[in-house]
mmCIF file of C-alpha atoms in Angstrom:
data_model
loop_
_atom_site.group_PDB
_atom_site.id
_atom_site.type_symbol
_atom_site.label_atom_id
_atom_site.label_comp_id
_atom_site.label_asym_id
_atom_site.label_seq_id
_atom_site.Cartn_x
_atom_site.Cartn_y
_atom_site.Cartn_z
ATOM 1 C CA GLN A 1 12.649 -56.232 -30.283
ATOM 2 C CA VAL A 2 12.119 -53.182 -28.351
ATOM 3 C CA GLN A 3 11.907 -53.245 -24.527
ATOM 4 C CA LEU A 4 10.367 -50.244 -22.598
ATOM 5 C CA VAL A 5 10.256 -49.069 -19.149
ATOM 6 C CA GLU A 6 8.415 -45.917 -17.689
ATOM 7 C CA SER A 7 9.214 -43.926 -14.713
ATOM 8 C CA GLY A 8 8.445 -40.495 -13.323
ATOM 9 C CA GLY A 9 4.742 -41.320 -12.059
ATOM 10 C CA GLY A 10 3.320 -40.298 -8.819
ATOM 11 C CA LEU A 11 1.124 -38.194 -6.563
ATOM 12 C CA VAL A 12 0.756 -34.475 -7.585
ATOM 13 C CA GLN A 13 -1.824 -31.774 -6.759
ATOM 14 C CA ALA A 14 -4.105 -30.368 -9.290
ATOM 15 C CA GLY A 15 -2.515 -27.670 -10.842
ATOM 16 C CA GLY A 16 0.625 -29.247 -10.766
ATOM 17 C CA SER A 17 3.350 -30.512 -13.332
ATOM 18 C CA LEU A 18 5.061 -34.096 -13.874
ATOM 19 C CA ARG A 19 7.434 -35.197 -16.166
ATOM 20 C CA LEU A 20 7.362 -38.921 -17.214
ATOM 21 C CA SER A 21 9.946 -40.991 -18.899
ATOM 22 C CA CYS A 22 10.314 -44.008 -20.916
ATOM 23 C CA ALA A 23 13.740 -45.754 -21.245
ATOM 24 C CA ALA A 24 14.037 -47.950 -24.416
ATOM 25 C CA SER A 25 16.202 -50.608 -25.318
ATOM 26 C CA GLY A 26 16.922 -52.391 -28.653
ATOM 27 C CA ARG A 27 18.227 -51.547 -31.901
ATOM 28 C CA THR A 28 14.850 -50.212 -33.483
ATOM 29 C CA PHE A 29 14.256 -47.427 -31.281
ATOM 30 C CA SER A 30 15.532 -44.433 -33.141
ATOM 31 C CA ARG A 31 13.202 -45.124 -36.339
ATOM 32 C CA ASN A 32 10.236 -45.911 -34.344
ATOM 33 C CA ALA A 33 7.257 -43.668 -33.793
ATOM 34 C CA MET A 34 6.586 -43.603 -30.078
ATOM 35 C CA GLY A 35 3.282 -43.090 -28.088
ATOM 36 C CA TRP A 36 1.863 -42.208 -24.439
ATOM 37 C CA PHE A 37 -1.316 -43.989 -23.755
ATOM 38 C CA ARG A 38 -3.375 -44.084 -20.352
ATOM 39 C CA GLN A 39 -5.956 -45.913 -18.631
ATOM 40 C CA ALA A 40 -8.067 -45.145 -15.494
ATOM 41 C CA PRO A 41 -9.877 -47.719 -13.543
ATOM 42 C CA GLY A 42 -13.118 -48.934 -15.482
ATOM 43 C CA LYS A 43 -12.144 -46.954 -18.390
ATOM 44 C CA GLU A 44 -10.591 -47.812 -21.824
ATOM 45 C CA ARG A 45 -7.019 -47.040 -22.718
ATOM 46 C CA GLU A 46 -6.798 -43.565 -24.172
ATOM 47 C CA PHE A 47 -4.675 -42.207 -26.510
ATOM 48 C CA VAL A 48 -2.479 -39.246 -24.896
ATOM 49 C CA ALA A 49 0.204 -38.372 -27.572
ATOM 50 C CA ALA A 50 2.546 -39.402 -30.450
ATOM 51 C CA ILE A 51 5.792 -38.600 -31.903
ATOM 52 C CA THR A 52 7.847 -39.428 -34.941
ATOM 53 C CA TRP A 53 11.369 -40.952 -34.918
ATOM 54 C CA SER A 54 12.813 -37.540 -35.295
ATOM 55 C CA GLY A 55 10.715 -35.616 -32.870
ATOM 56 C CA GLY A 56 9.496 -33.215 -35.950
ATOM 57 C CA SER A 57 5.958 -34.238 -35.741
ATOM 58 C CA THR A 58 3.685 -34.847 -32.768
ATOM 59 C CA TYR A 59 0.152 -35.468 -32.233
ATOM 60 C CA TYR A 60 -2.190 -34.894 -29.115
ATOM 61 C CA GLY A 61 -5.251 -36.401 -27.780
ATOM 62 C CA ASP A 62 -8.055 -33.883 -27.506
ATOM 63 C CA SER A 63 -8.405 -34.434 -23.546
ATOM 64 C CA VAL A 64 -4.743 -33.385 -23.118
ATOM 65 C CA LYS A 65 -4.003 -31.063 -25.896
ATOM 66 C CA GLY A 66 -2.331 -27.580 -24.559
ATOM 67 C CA ARG A 67 -1.272 -29.301 -21.369
ATOM 68 C CA VAL A 68 1.103 -31.941 -22.317
ATOM 69 C CA THR A 69 4.189 -32.143 -24.590
ATOM 70 C CA ILE A 70 5.897 -35.294 -25.978
ATOM 71 C CA SER A 71 9.296 -35.567 -27.042
ATOM 72 C CA ARG A 72 12.342 -37.936 -27.323
ATOM 73 C CA ASP A 73 15.969 -37.867 -27.259
ATOM 74 C CA ASN A 74 17.129 -40.630 -29.281
ATOM 75 C CA ALA A 75 20.634 -40.476 -28.299
ATOM 76 C CA LYS A 76 19.435 -41.487 -24.889
ATOM 77 C CA ASN A 77 16.809 -43.837 -26.181
ATOM 78 C CA THR A 78 14.409 -42.115 -23.892
ATOM 79 C CA LEU A 79 10.718 -40.831 -24.570
ATOM 80 C CA TYR A 80 9.129 -38.097 -22.296
ATOM 81 C CA LEU A 81 5.704 -36.486 -21.704
ATOM 82 C CA GLN A 82 5.676 -33.387 -19.801
ATOM 83 C CA MET A 83 2.448 -32.812 -18.048
ATOM 84 C CA ASN A 84 1.279 -29.398 -16.948
ATOM 85 C CA ASN A 85 -1.656 -28.007 -15.334
ATOM 86 C CA LEU A 86 -2.638 -31.625 -14.236
ATOM 87 C CA LYS A 87 -6.549 -32.450 -13.235
ATOM 88 C CA PRO A 88 -7.710 -35.072 -11.209
ATOM 89 C CA GLU A 89 -9.408 -36.534 -14.538
ATOM 90 C CA ASP A 90 -5.739 -37.153 -15.555
ATOM 91 C CA THR A 91 -5.328 -39.830 -12.922
ATOM 92 C CA ALA A 92 -4.478 -43.128 -14.574
ATOM 93 C CA VAL A 93 -1.583 -45.523 -15.434
ATOM 94 C CA TYR A 94 0.432 -44.054 -18.022
ATOM 95 C CA TYR A 95 1.819 -46.416 -20.811
ATOM 96 C CA CYS A 96 4.400 -45.710 -23.491
ATOM 97 C CA ALA A 97 4.664 -47.576 -26.637
ATOM 98 C CA ALA A 98 6.855 -48.108 -29.977
ATOM 99 C CA ARG A 99 5.475 -48.422 -33.362
ATOM 100 C CA SER A 100 7.394 -50.935 -35.790
ATOM 101 C CA SER A 101 7.287 -48.037 -38.304
ATOM 102 C CA SER A 102 8.087 -44.411 -38.312
ATOM 103 C CA LEU A 103 4.608 -42.869 -38.969
ATOM 104 C CA LEU A 104 2.291 -41.303 -36.230
ATOM 105 C CA SER A 105 -0.511 -43.297 -35.007
ATOM 106 C CA ARG A 106 -3.298 -42.675 -32.411
ATOM 107 C CA TYR A 107 -4.412 -46.297 -32.405
ATOM 108 C CA MET A 108 -3.159 -48.951 -29.895
ATOM 109 C CA TYR A 109 -3.239 -51.747 -32.553
ATOM 110 C CA ASP A 110 -0.482 -50.000 -34.225
ATOM 111 C CA TYR A 111 2.064 -50.090 -31.730
ATOM 112 C CA ALA A 112 3.828 -53.207 -31.202
ATOM 113 C CA TYR A 113 5.771 -52.625 -27.873
ATOM 114 C CA TRP A 114 4.440 -51.492 -24.683
ATOM 115 C CA GLY A 115 5.725 -50.653 -21.152
ATOM 116 C CA GLN A 116 4.273 -51.887 -18.193
ATOM 117 C CA GLY A 117 2.999 -48.393 -16.953
ATOM 118 C CA THR A 118 3.620 -45.885 -14.416
ATOM 119 C CA GLN A 119 0.764 -44.564 -12.112
ATOM 120 C CA VAL A 120 -0.288 -40.914 -12.144
ATOM 121 C CA THR A 121 -2.569 -39.728 -9.450
ATOM 122 C CA VAL A 122 -3.680 -35.991 -9.185
ATOM 123 C CA SER A 123 -5.441 -34.926 -6.077
ATOM 124 C CA SER A 124 -7.869 -31.873 -5.871
#
């Protein structure tokens, strides 16, 4: 069993930066692939980024590629999402998620564990 808690969301001006964190507990964290998703009001949940258990491989959604960096610190059981040059369209609730395997995935149904989300609001 893995429990996930996101933090670091808030209000930021367009062009600014924000770093989200996801604290994980449970014995399976270090070998799980992890991901970030987001959901804006009236929109479906969208893939943002994923990372392998080692941090050696990453994958990004087209909407954020070049502006975000996913990383993890397994010693701290923490996942990060560094977001730069934020746009108003980045406004959403951001969720971290963990797979039960070590492989990358962009699909929600591949993730067994989810946090409750943290709100990111980007103003113009």
